[in-house]
Amino acid sequence: MNKQLMKGNDAVVYGALLGGATHFFGYPITPASEIAHAAALHFTRTGRTFLQAENEENAINMIYGAASAGARVMSASSGPGISLMSEGISYMAGSELPCVLVDIQRAGPGLGNIWPEQSDYIMVAKGGAHGNYHNIVLAPNSAQEMCDLTYRAFELAERYRMPTFILADAYIGQMMEPVELPSEPKTTPRHDWAVYGDSESRGNLITSIMMNTDLLSEHNWKLLDKAHQVEKNELEFEELETHDAEVLLIAFGISSRISHTAVEILRSQGIKAGLLRPITLFPFPYQRIKELSEQVDFIAAVELNEGQMAEDIERAVAGKTQVLRYNWLGGIIPSTEEIVERITTDMGSK
Amino acid sequence: MVQYSKPRSFYDTFERKGEGQISTHYCPGCGHGNAHKLIAEAIDTLGIQDRVVFLSPVGCSVFAYYYFDTGNIQCAHGRAPSVGTGVRKTLDDAIVISYQGDGDLAGIGMASIVHAANRGENITVFFVNNAIYGMTGGQMAPTTLIDQKTQTTPLGRNLQRDGNPIGMCELMDSLETPVYIERVTFSSPAKIMKARKVVRKALQNQIDKKGFSFVEILSPCPVNWKMSPTDARRWVSESLEPIFPVKNFRDLDDVRGESAKLPLMEGNRLLDYLKPEKHISPEAPNETVVDQQVKIAGFGGQGVMSAGVLLSNCVIQKGLNTTWLPSYGPEMRGGTAYASVKVSTQPIGSPVVDFPNVLIAMNGPSLEAFEEKVPAGGLIMVNTSLISRKVQRKDVRTYYLPATELAKDVGLIATANIIVLSIYFLISEVVDLDTFRKVIPLSLKKKQLAEMNLQAVDKAEVYFSEHPLEQS
């Protein structure tokens, strides 16, 4: 199969189509708009549904409807749009509806700007709206993974009947790289829970309201149990040079690409650096970080936010080693050299 | 008279309400029971029970799914028309019924209803207007009358503060797309009988795929109005009907239908559709290629982004790894635009080019911005058509060429990027010009311009043979 050069944002749409997506409801926003553009073209041309909603709140409710009717359905946005969708995401989680949502993170809060940040980590990885629930969160760091993880996200979402996120950032979305497409196109099976407007599914009900406290309690425990299953079965991460690492960098998305190069430079200087890259942010690799924390002198949590993932790392480490926060805000991207320098400095002060 | 036997599309017992329950949760004298019954009867009469997807709103009718023996979806507050849109776009033969109250539809869900109506979704919306919030406990609704007392307008609705009651049928009637708009009233049994036909018609329209149908029902709420059921019905007649005229607003015969879809592509047909157009088998990588960190910078319209894409496309054919990163957003619309391209025999970590070992400066500001970033030994290419000054650095290689003028000679100013890229390839030997010539027609969006772009490659080749890179 030939590779084709494409933007991460375009790769999402290719992965979605091959992953069996049939419906896209969205509202354009920089730096995610190319996804809507590509979906408008390719969903329509391949006999699927693309609809531009009047706003993100209604887009997520169209998704709610299509998912209720058993469709593989998705949207893509950036932080401000995901904020608007949050209410609907909570309803989908409560009603146990699958969907795939792509967040091409930009800098916040508020309108912020269109450059990359990773400051939606807590909003997305911890739920984001009212009530007890979890999303499955996948964090690609290349155009290839934008395609592959979106391709796989639909089955994950359906297996657990949970909203599933692709949490990327402006650079991962805007960057072009060669992509090889998955070779097996998927389709949606019929679900026994969905409402199809036929006699077989007539008794089905999609709802998140449960006035009986015992019933809602039971339902919430069930949602938590599903989240535990996800933690047990779906954890993914990648390691680079961790076997003898004395300094461990932890990063996802664009930060992990920069950290990757930083580790190579540090190694060439004789410094035993390694990189752990979570591919899933929920579930999060607590156990592996705990193991590595006993081996390394310190951990550098490299993030384009004020240390949102670092809190999870600190929880995993539980004081066994120091977690240093390497943070950049406002859309500023560190150079590889900057990271190398900080590591070198922090090693000296140990 | 209204039938009092239970329609088939109601459950025999309301198990979702509680084991063996046979009565609804609605208050005595409330209009919801009548509205439910008219809809259930129409479902029976039209024989569509299996096809119905009933959307419960938020409000007193949040539990409509207790009663309707149909497919049921409970929706977020006000968003049923959006949910219905999602169902409509998924199930061709479903009958989508959105049942909403005045807070739900005319308050929180205003955008949802207006846009679903304006798109002309083939769904049926029943809007129960009782001029007050019921479920939440008697607060002001968008349809509450002036001077009407509610929990949140204890002294009466005030025009200056709260505005006027919204006429939803009138608002719907301002849109061109809906096919059917009618307001009915439950002020008397006879009027309820009249409404029965309207309910049926609104559903028949959907079966006929006519388009968007909207039925507003003026309905009593004795408990929150603090009236007896009889007084409440009288208040509907005497107070609501003058403000909300009971009539047909629109009943079109034409079928607006639904947007036609192309045939669904799946399996190999989908793979064929998505497969790359660019079909040159990649070569084994030349391991001697030195990592290239290229910044191509200029103003919008000089083709710096597409030059970067062409570069990346060429090196893929050479079996090399590459990343392309654009400047984007407002920067693109004026000022300096630049593409950052990395090329390597190894997997590429960061795609960010902070220190380009190749800078292609197409205009003055680009040279100003990036000259200092080039590491010693790097290459700076300068478009002398637009940059009069020389590179000040002494520790870099330089190449000066009048790219824009050469492009003018070719007859297409937009080929300046091709000229500069050709010469970069000749200097760096990362890609041979034959490969470049093969990639150009495959990468160009405007195929008819391929010939001129290929001429630009020739032009550059000749220019370079006459003006080789000076060895420092």
PDB file of N, CA and C in Angstrom, chain A residues 2 4 23 42 44-49 54 57-58 61-62 64-65 68 87 91 114-115 170 174-178 183 187 195 197-199 202-207 209 211 257 261 335, chain B residues 16 49-51 63 65 69-70 72-74 76 79 82-83 86 89-91 112 115 119 261-262 265-266 271 273-274 276 279 312 322-324 326 328-331 348-351 354:
ATOM      1  N   ASN A   2       0.545   2.167  -0.838  1.00  0.00           N
ATOM      2  CA  ASN A   2       1.293   3.409  -0.893  1.00  0.00           C
ATOM      3  C   ASN A   2       0.926   4.331   0.253  1.00  0.00           C
ATOM      4  N   GLN A   4       0.327   8.085   1.621  1.00  0.00           N
ATOM      5  CA  GLN A   4       0.003   9.401   1.088  1.00  0.00           C
ATOM      6  C   GLN A   4       0.245  10.468   2.148  1.00  0.00           C
ATOM      7  N   HIS A  23     -21.841   8.967  10.028  1.00  0.00           N
ATOM      8  CA  HIS A  23     -22.444  10.277  10.287  1.00  0.00           C
ATOM      9  C   HIS A  23     -21.442  11.226  10.932  1.00  0.00           C
ATOM     10  N   HIS A  42     -15.950  13.997   1.862  1.00  0.00           N
ATOM     11  CA  HIS A  42     -15.850  12.535   1.734  1.00  0.00           C
ATOM     12  C   HIS A  42     -17.047  11.781   2.318  1.00  0.00           C
ATOM     13  N   THR A  44     -20.057  12.929   2.277  1.00  0.00           N
ATOM     14  CA  THR A  44     -21.120  13.133   1.296  1.00  0.00           C
ATOM     15  C   THR A  44     -20.891  12.278   0.054  1.00  0.00           C
ATOM     16  N   ARG A  45     -19.656  12.314  -0.458  1.00  0.00           N
ATOM     17  CA  ARG A  45     -19.369  11.575  -1.693  1.00  0.00           C
ATOM     18  C   ARG A  45     -19.498  10.068  -1.547  1.00  0.00           C
ATOM     19  N   THR A  46     -19.315   9.568  -0.304  1.00  0.00           N
ATOM     20  CA  THR A  46     -19.386   8.119  -0.110  1.00  0.00           C
ATOM     21  C   THR A  46     -20.755   7.697   0.429  1.00  0.00           C
ATOM     22  N   GLY A  47     -21.749   8.561   0.259  1.00  0.00           N
ATOM     23  CA  GLY A  47     -23.119   8.191   0.624  1.00  0.00           C
ATOM     24  C   GLY A  47     -23.398   8.204   2.110  1.00  0.00           C
ATOM     25  N   ARG A  48     -22.591   8.976   2.837  1.00  0.00           N
ATOM     26  CA  ARG A  48     -22.798   9.087   4.276  1.00  0.00           C
ATOM     27  C   ARG A  48     -23.383  10.456   4.600  1.00  0.00           C
ATOM     28  N   THR A  49     -23.534  10.739   5.882  1.00  0.00           N
ATOM     29  CA  THR A  49     -24.160  12.002   6.275  1.00  0.00           C
ATOM     30  C   THR A  49     -23.147  12.966   6.861  1.00  0.00           C
ATOM     31  N   GLU A  54     -25.982  24.207  13.763  1.00  0.00           N
ATOM     32  CA  GLU A  54     -26.010  25.640  14.038  1.00  0.00           C
ATOM     33  C   GLU A  54     -25.084  26.009  15.195  1.00  0.00           C
ATOM     34  N   GLU A  57     -23.667  22.689  20.653  1.00  0.00           N
ATOM     35  CA  GLU A  57     -24.638  22.047  21.552  1.00  0.00           C
ATOM     36  C   GLU A  57     -25.605  21.200  20.749  1.00  0.00           C
ATOM     37  N   ASN A  58     -26.030  21.723  19.623  1.00  0.00           N
ATOM     38  CA  ASN A  58     -26.975  20.963  18.829  1.00  0.00           C
ATOM     39  C   ASN A  58     -26.269  19.882  18.016  1.00  0.00           C
ATOM     40  N   ASN A  61     -26.164  16.926  20.145  1.00  0.00           N
ATOM     41  CA  ASN A  61     -27.478  16.297  20.287  1.00  0.00           C
ATOM     42  C   ASN A  61     -27.913  15.572  19.014  1.00  0.00           C
ATOM     43  N   MET A  62     -27.450  16.036  17.866  1.00  0.00           N
ATOM     44  CA  MET A  62     -27.649  15.257  16.633  1.00  0.00           C
ATOM     45  C   MET A  62     -26.885  13.936  16.747  1.00  0.00           C
ATOM     46  N   TYR A  64     -26.210  12.459  19.508  1.00  0.00           N
ATOM     47  CA  TYR A  64     -26.999  11.673  20.477  1.00  0.00           C
ATOM     48  C   TYR A  64     -28.120  10.916  19.766  1.00  0.00           C
ATOM     49  N   GLY A  65     -28.790  11.606  18.842  1.00  0.00           N
ATOM     50  CA  GLY A  65     -29.887  10.978  18.102  1.00  0.00           C
ATOM     51  C   GLY A  65     -29.394   9.878  17.184  1.00  0.00           C
ATOM     52  N   SER A  68     -28.253   6.932  19.164  1.00  0.00           N
ATOM     53  CA  SER A  68     -29.428   6.212  19.680  1.00  0.00           C
ATOM     54  C   SER A  68     -29.991   5.279  18.621  1.00  0.00           C
ATOM     55  N   GLU A  87     -22.327  19.252  27.934  1.00  0.00           N
ATOM     56  CA  GLU A  87     -23.614  18.814  28.464  1.00  0.00           C
ATOM     57  C   GLU A  87     -24.073  17.538  27.759  1.00  0.00           C
ATOM     58  N   TYR A  91     -24.821  13.511  28.850  1.00  0.00           N
ATOM     59  CA  TYR A  91     -26.049  12.755  28.535  1.00  0.00           C
ATOM     60  C   TYR A  91     -25.719  11.461  27.803  1.00  0.00           C
ATOM     61  N   ILE A 114      -5.301  30.234  18.541  1.00  0.00           N
ATOM     62  CA  ILE A 114      -5.437  29.017  17.740  1.00  0.00           C
ATOM     63  C   ILE A 114      -4.184  28.156  17.749  1.00  0.00           C
ATOM     64  N   TRP A 115      -3.207  28.518  18.586  1.00  0.00           N
ATOM     65  CA  TRP A 115      -1.970  27.739  18.641  1.00  0.00           C
ATOM     66  C   TRP A 115      -2.115  26.612  19.638  1.00  0.00           C
ATOM     67  N   ALA A 170      -3.229  21.391  18.006  1.00  0.00           N
ATOM     68  CA  ALA A 170      -3.173  22.123  16.737  1.00  0.00           C
ATOM     69  C   ALA A 170      -2.043  21.630  15.840  1.00  0.00           C
ATOM     70  N   GLN A 174      -2.503  19.970  12.232  1.00  0.00           N
ATOM     71  CA  GLN A 174      -2.080  20.748  11.066  1.00  0.00           C
ATOM     72  C   GLN A 174      -0.897  20.110  10.337  1.00  0.00           C
ATOM     73  N   MET A 175      -0.144  19.284  11.045  1.00  0.00           N
ATOM     74  CA  MET A 175       1.070  18.698  10.465  1.00  0.00           C
ATOM     75  C   MET A 175       0.719  17.683   9.380  1.00  0.00           C
ATOM     76  N   MET A 176       1.544  17.666   8.303  1.00  0.00           N
ATOM     77  CA  MET A 176       1.389  16.636   7.271  1.00  0.00           C
ATOM     78  C   MET A 176       2.488  15.602   7.427  1.00  0.00           C
ATOM     79  N   GLU A 177       2.082  14.344   7.257  1.00  0.00           N
ATOM     80  CA  GLU A 177       3.046  13.242   7.277  1.00  0.00           C
ATOM     81  C   GLU A 177       2.520  12.153   6.355  1.00  0.00           C
ATOM     82  N   PRO A 178       3.409  11.243   5.960  1.00  0.00           N
ATOM     83  CA  PRO A 178       2.931  10.110   5.158  1.00  0.00           C
ATOM     84  C   PRO A 178       2.038   9.202   6.007  1.00  0.00           C
ATOM     85  N   SER A 183      -6.309  -1.415   6.000  1.00  0.00           N
ATOM     86  CA  SER A 183      -6.741  -2.141   4.800  1.00  0.00           C
ATOM     87  C   SER A 183      -8.102  -2.809   4.942  1.00  0.00           C
ATOM     88  N   THR A 187     -17.760  -1.963   9.322  1.00  0.00           N
ATOM     89  CA  THR A 187     -19.149  -1.484   9.283  1.00  0.00           C
ATOM     90  C   THR A 187     -19.769  -1.655  10.664  1.00  0.00           C
ATOM     91  N   VAL A 195     -32.387   2.108  19.082  1.00  0.00           N
ATOM     92  CA  VAL A 195     -33.772   2.336  18.641  1.00  0.00           C
ATOM     93  C   VAL A 195     -33.758   2.494  17.122  1.00  0.00           C
ATOM     94  N   GLY A 197     -36.570   2.109  15.063  1.00  0.00           N
ATOM     95  CA  GLY A 197     -37.860   2.377  14.437  1.00  0.00           C
ATOM     96  C   GLY A 197     -38.401   1.141  13.749  1.00  0.00           C
ATOM     97  N   ASP A 198     -38.248  -0.023  14.404  1.00  0.00           N
ATOM     98  CA  ASP A 198     -38.832  -1.257  13.876  1.00  0.00           C
ATOM     99  C   ASP A 198     -39.363  -2.102  15.042  1.00  0.00           C
ATOM    100  N   SER A 199     -40.072  -3.191  14.691  1.00  0.00           N
ATOM    101  CA  SER A 199     -40.769  -3.941  15.738  1.00  0.00           C
ATOM    102  C   SER A 199     -39.778  -4.583  16.718  1.00  0.00           C
ATOM    103  N   ARG A 202     -38.649  -2.031  19.296  1.00  0.00           N
ATOM    104  CA  ARG A 202     -39.702  -1.132  19.782  1.00  0.00           C
ATOM    105  C   ARG A 202     -39.653  -0.941  21.286  1.00  0.00           C
ATOM    106  N   GLY A 203     -39.258  -1.960  22.006  1.00  0.00           N
ATOM    107  CA  GLY A 203     -39.228  -1.835  23.461  1.00  0.00           C
ATOM    108  C   GLY A 203     -38.013  -1.097  23.997  1.00  0.00           C
ATOM    109  N   ASN A 204     -37.115  -0.663  23.113  1.00  0.00           N
ATOM    110  CA  ASN A 204     -35.876  -0.050  23.592  1.00  0.00           C
ATOM    111  C   ASN A 204     -36.070   1.407  23.995  1.00  0.00           C
ATOM    112  N   LEU A 205     -35.318   1.790  24.994  1.00  0.00           N
ATOM    113  CA  LEU A 205     -35.401   3.145  25.539  1.00  0.00           C
ATOM    114  C   LEU A 205     -33.988   3.667  25.769  1.00  0.00           C
ATOM    115  N   ILE A 206     -33.723   4.858  25.236  1.00  0.00           N
ATOM    116  CA  ILE A 206     -32.448   5.532  25.495  1.00  0.00           C
ATOM    117  C   ILE A 206     -32.747   6.662  26.470  1.00  0.00           C
ATOM    118  N   THR A 207     -32.140   6.615  27.628  1.00  0.00           N
ATOM    119  CA  THR A 207     -32.420   7.667  28.611  1.00  0.00           C
ATOM    120  C   THR A 207     -31.305   7.764  29.639  1.00  0.00           C
ATOM    121  N   ILE A 209     -32.303   9.607  32.585  1.00  0.00           N
ATOM    122  CA  ILE A 209     -33.019  10.013  33.803  1.00  0.00           C
ATOM    123  C   ILE A 209     -33.471   8.771  34.558  1.00  0.00           C
ATOM    124  N   MET A 211     -35.235   8.443  38.219  1.00  0.00           N
ATOM    125  CA  MET A 211     -35.693   9.151  39.416  1.00  0.00           C
ATOM    126  C   MET A 211     -35.538   8.306  40.675  1.00  0.00           C
ATOM    127  N   ARG A 257       6.509  14.308  20.695  1.00  0.00           N
ATOM    128  CA  ARG A 257       7.382  14.345  19.510  1.00  0.00           C
ATOM    129  C   ARG A 257       8.651  15.152  19.814  1.00  0.00           C
ATOM    130  N   THR A 261      12.821  13.724  20.332  1.00  0.00           N
ATOM    131  CA  THR A 261      14.079  14.259  19.815  1.00  0.00           C
ATOM    132  C   THR A 261      15.005  14.659  20.969  1.00  0.00           C
ATOM    133  N   SER A 335      11.439  24.491  22.064  1.00  0.00           N
ATOM    134  CA  SER A 335      12.353  23.836  21.136  1.00  0.00           C
ATOM    135  C   SER A 335      12.935  22.617  21.844  1.00  0.00           C
TER     136      SER A 335
ATOM    137  N   ARG B  16     -42.582   1.170  33.450  1.00  0.00           N
ATOM    138  CA  ARG B  16     -41.445   2.072  33.654  1.00  0.00           C
ATOM    139  C   ARG B  16     -41.750   3.088  34.754  1.00  0.00           C
ATOM    140  N   GLN B  49     -46.994   2.177  14.524  1.00  0.00           N
ATOM    141  CA  GLN B  49     -46.451   1.981  15.878  1.00  0.00           C
ATOM    142  C   GLN B  49     -44.995   1.491  15.876  1.00  0.00           C
ATOM    143  N   ASP B  50     -44.682   0.507  15.041  1.00  0.00           N
ATOM    144  CA  ASP B  50     -43.322  -0.048  15.029  1.00  0.00           C
ATOM    145  C   ASP B  50     -42.294   0.950  14.511  1.00  0.00           C
ATOM    146  N   ARG B  51     -42.758   1.886  13.691  1.00  0.00           N
ATOM    147  CA  ARG B  51     -41.813   2.816  13.056  1.00  0.00           C
ATOM    148  C   ARG B  51     -41.540   4.050  13.914  1.00  0.00           C
ATOM    149  N   PHE B  63     -41.423  12.000  31.051  1.00  0.00           N
ATOM    150  CA  PHE B  63     -41.678  10.555  31.180  1.00  0.00           C
ATOM    151  C   PHE B  63     -42.647  10.022  30.124  1.00  0.00           C
ATOM    152  N   TYR B  65     -42.098   8.413  27.776  1.00  0.00           N
ATOM    153  CA  TYR B  65     -41.722   7.030  27.429  1.00  0.00           C
ATOM    154  C   TYR B  65     -42.291   5.998  28.403  1.00  0.00           C
ATOM    155  N   ASP B  69     -45.808   2.830  23.725  1.00  0.00           N
ATOM    156  CA  ASP B  69     -45.204   1.538  23.389  1.00  0.00           C
ATOM    157  C   ASP B  69     -44.609   1.659  21.983  1.00  0.00           C
ATOM    158  N   THR B  70     -43.524   2.459  21.918  1.00  0.00           N
ATOM    159  CA  THR B  70     -42.829   2.728  20.651  1.00  0.00           C
ATOM    160  C   THR B  70     -41.339   2.784  20.981  1.00  0.00           C
ATOM    161  N   ASN B  72     -38.217   4.707  22.054  1.00  0.00           N
ATOM    162  CA  ASN B  72     -38.199   5.922  22.871  1.00  0.00           C
ATOM    163  C   ASN B  72     -36.793   6.445  23.110  1.00  0.00           C
ATOM    164  N   ILE B  73     -36.650   7.755  22.972  1.00  0.00           N
ATOM    165  CA  ILE B  73     -35.389   8.415  23.310  1.00  0.00           C
ATOM    166  C   ILE B  73     -35.704   9.634  24.166  1.00  0.00           C
ATOM    167  N   GLN B  74     -35.090   9.688  25.319  1.00  0.00           N
ATOM    168  CA  GLN B  74     -35.272  10.854  26.189  1.00  0.00           C
ATOM    169  C   GLN B  74     -34.138  11.831  25.860  1.00  0.00           C
ATOM    170  N   ALA B  76     -32.005  15.770  26.001  1.00  0.00           N
ATOM    171  CA  ALA B  76     -31.590  16.898  26.839  1.00  0.00           C
ATOM    172  C   ALA B  76     -32.581  18.053  26.633  1.00  0.00           C
ATOM    173  N   ARG B  79     -33.429  20.024  23.251  1.00  0.00           N
ATOM    174  CA  ARG B  79     -32.642  19.583  22.102  1.00  0.00           C
ATOM    175  C   ARG B  79     -33.282  18.474  21.290  1.00  0.00           C
ATOM    176  N   SER B  82     -32.884  18.516  17.541  1.00  0.00           N
ATOM    177  CA  SER B  82     -31.543  18.116  17.097  1.00  0.00           C
ATOM    178  C   SER B  82     -31.398  16.603  17.178  1.00  0.00           C
ATOM    179  N   VAL B  83     -31.872  16.031  18.284  1.00  0.00           N
ATOM    180  CA  VAL B  83     -31.833  14.573  18.422  1.00  0.00           C
ATOM    181  C   VAL B  83     -32.636  13.941  17.276  1.00  0.00           C
ATOM    182  N   GLY B  86     -30.705  13.817  14.148  1.00  0.00           N
ATOM    183  CA  GLY B  86     -29.769  12.692  14.133  1.00  0.00           C
ATOM    184  C   GLY B  86     -30.464  11.378  13.803  1.00  0.00           C
ATOM    185  N   LYS B  89     -31.550  11.358  10.062  1.00  0.00           N
ATOM    186  CA  LYS B  89     -30.461  11.133   9.111  1.00  0.00           C
ATOM    187  C   LYS B  89     -29.960   9.695   9.172  1.00  0.00           C
ATOM    188  N   THR B  90     -30.420   8.929  10.165  1.00  0.00           N
ATOM    189  CA  THR B  90     -29.944   7.558  10.318  1.00  0.00           C
ATOM    190  C   THR B  90     -30.988   6.539   9.851  1.00  0.00           C
ATOM    191  N   LEU B  91     -32.246   6.811  10.174  1.00  0.00           N
ATOM    192  CA  LEU B  91     -33.307   5.837   9.892  1.00  0.00           C
ATOM    193  C   LEU B  91     -34.271   6.417   8.853  1.00  0.00           C
ATOM    194  N   SER B 112     -32.437  25.042  18.533  1.00  0.00           N
ATOM    195  CA  SER B 112     -32.642  23.686  18.028  1.00  0.00           C
ATOM    196  C   SER B 112     -33.889  23.617  17.154  1.00  0.00           C
ATOM    197  N   HIS B 115     -33.660  25.872  13.774  1.00  0.00           N
ATOM    198  CA  HIS B 115     -32.799  25.346  12.704  1.00  0.00           C
ATOM    199  C   HIS B 115     -33.303  24.019  12.148  1.00  0.00           C
ATOM    200  N   ARG B 119     -34.206  23.719   8.290  1.00  0.00           N
ATOM    201  CA  ARG B 119     -33.658  22.687   7.394  1.00  0.00           C
ATOM    202  C   ARG B 119     -34.777  21.855   6.780  1.00  0.00           C
ATOM    203  N   LYS B 261     -29.148  11.173  -1.003  1.00  0.00           N
ATOM    204  CA  LYS B 261     -27.801  10.708  -0.689  1.00  0.00           C
ATOM    205  C   LYS B 261     -27.259   9.929  -1.870  1.00  0.00           C
ATOM    206  N   LEU B 262     -25.954   9.998  -2.054  1.00  0.00           N
ATOM    207  CA  LEU B 262     -25.292   9.157  -3.047  1.00  0.00           C
ATOM    208  C   LEU B 262     -25.292   7.715  -2.522  1.00  0.00           C
ATOM    209  N   MET B 265     -20.843   3.826  -0.177  1.00  0.00           N
ATOM    210  CA  MET B 265     -19.629   3.109  -0.585  1.00  0.00           C
ATOM    211  C   MET B 265     -19.072   2.375   0.607  1.00  0.00           C
ATOM    212  N   GLU B 266     -18.886   1.082   0.455  1.00  0.00           N
ATOM    213  CA  GLU B 266     -18.299   0.290   1.541  1.00  0.00           C
ATOM    214  C   GLU B 266     -17.248  -0.646   0.969  1.00  0.00           C
ATOM    215  N   LEU B 271     -12.248   1.591  -0.212  1.00  0.00           N
ATOM    216  CA  LEU B 271     -10.781   1.566  -0.265  1.00  0.00           C
ATOM    217  C   LEU B 271     -10.279   2.194  -1.566  1.00  0.00           C
ATOM    218  N   TYR B 273     -11.795   4.397  -3.360  1.00  0.00           N
ATOM    219  CA  TYR B 273     -12.055   5.834  -3.311  1.00  0.00           C
ATOM    220  C   TYR B 273     -10.976   6.567  -2.517  1.00  0.00           C
ATOM    221  N   LEU B 274     -10.509   5.933  -1.435  1.00  0.00           N
ATOM    222  CA  LEU B 274      -9.571   6.623  -0.536  1.00  0.00           C
ATOM    223  C   LEU B 274      -8.109   6.417  -0.905  1.00  0.00           C
ATOM    224  N   PRO B 276      -4.401   6.378  -2.515  1.00  0.00           N
ATOM    225  CA  PRO B 276      -3.670   7.551  -3.009  1.00  0.00           C
ATOM    226  C   PRO B 276      -3.688   7.652  -4.521  1.00  0.00           C
ATOM    227  N   HIS B 279       0.918   7.577  -7.461  1.00  0.00           N
ATOM    228  CA  HIS B 279       1.327   6.186  -7.501  1.00  0.00           C
ATOM    229  C   HIS B 279       2.704   5.994  -8.106  1.00  0.00           C
ATOM    230  N   SER B 312       7.834  17.445   0.532  1.00  0.00           N
ATOM    231  CA  SER B 312       7.519  16.236   1.303  1.00  0.00           C
ATOM    232  C   SER B 312       7.088  15.096   0.386  1.00  0.00           C
ATOM    233  N   THR B 322       9.372  12.208   6.461  1.00  0.00           N
ATOM    234  CA  THR B 322       9.175  13.650   6.344  1.00  0.00           C
ATOM    235  C   THR B 322       8.022  14.143   7.207  1.00  0.00           C
ATOM    236  N   THR B 323       8.140  15.385   7.644  1.00  0.00           N
ATOM    237  CA  THR B 323       7.002  16.073   8.258  1.00  0.00           C
ATOM    238  C   THR B 323       6.881  17.449   7.625  1.00  0.00           C
ATOM    239  N   TRP B 324       5.660  17.937   7.536  1.00  0.00           N
ATOM    240  CA  TRP B 324       5.377  19.271   6.998  1.00  0.00           C
ATOM    241  C   TRP B 324       4.499  19.986   8.010  1.00  0.00           C
ATOM    242  N   PRO B 326       2.656  23.753   8.776  1.00  0.00           N
ATOM    243  CA  PRO B 326       2.392  25.082   8.217  1.00  0.00           C
ATOM    244  C   PRO B 326       2.343  26.151   9.302  1.00  0.00           C
ATOM    245  N   TYR B 328      -0.372  28.951  10.164  1.00  0.00           N
ATOM    246  CA  TYR B 328      -1.784  28.896   9.778  1.00  0.00           C
ATOM    247  C   TYR B 328      -2.558  29.978  10.508  1.00  0.00           C
ATOM    248  N   GLY B 329      -3.861  30.049  10.205  1.00  0.00           N
ATOM    249  CA  GLY B 329      -4.720  31.013  10.881  1.00  0.00           C
ATOM    250  C   GLY B 329      -4.485  32.415  10.356  1.00  0.00           C
ATOM    251  N   PRO B 330      -4.645  33.435  11.232  1.00  0.00           N
ATOM    252  CA  PRO B 330      -4.568  34.830  10.799  1.00  0.00           C
ATOM    253  C   PRO B 330      -3.256  35.143  10.092  1.00  0.00           C
ATOM    254  N   GLU B 331      -2.171  34.450  10.498  1.00  0.00           N
ATOM    255  CA  GLU B 331      -0.878  34.687   9.863  1.00  0.00           C
ATOM    256  C   GLU B 331      -0.926  34.463   8.373  1.00  0.00           C
ATOM    257  N   ILE B 348      11.080  10.765  12.465  1.00  0.00           N
ATOM    258  CA  ILE B 348      11.240  12.159  12.881  1.00  0.00           C
ATOM    259  C   ILE B 348      10.503  12.407  14.190  1.00  0.00           C
ATOM    260  N   GLY B 349      11.215  12.966  15.150  1.00  0.00           N
ATOM    261  CA  GLY B 349      10.593  13.337  16.415  1.00  0.00           C
ATOM    262  C   GLY B 349       9.815  14.619  16.221  1.00  0.00           C
ATOM    263  N   SER B 350      10.385  15.713  16.698  1.00  0.00           N
ATOM    264  CA  SER B 350       9.688  16.991  16.600  1.00  0.00           C
ATOM    265  C   SER B 350       9.580  17.468  15.154  1.00  0.00           C
ATOM    266  N   PRO B 351       8.392  17.894  14.732  1.00  0.00           N
ATOM    267  CA  PRO B 351       8.224  18.462  13.393  1.00  0.00           C
ATOM    268  C   PRO B 351       8.564  19.954  13.358  1.00  0.00           C
ATOM    269  N   ASP B 354      13.055  24.945  14.415  1.00  0.00           N
ATOM    270  CA  ASP B 354      13.467  26.198  15.062  1.00  0.00           C
ATOM    271  C   ASP B 354      14.734  26.738  14.424  1.00  0.00           C
TER     272      ASP B 354
END
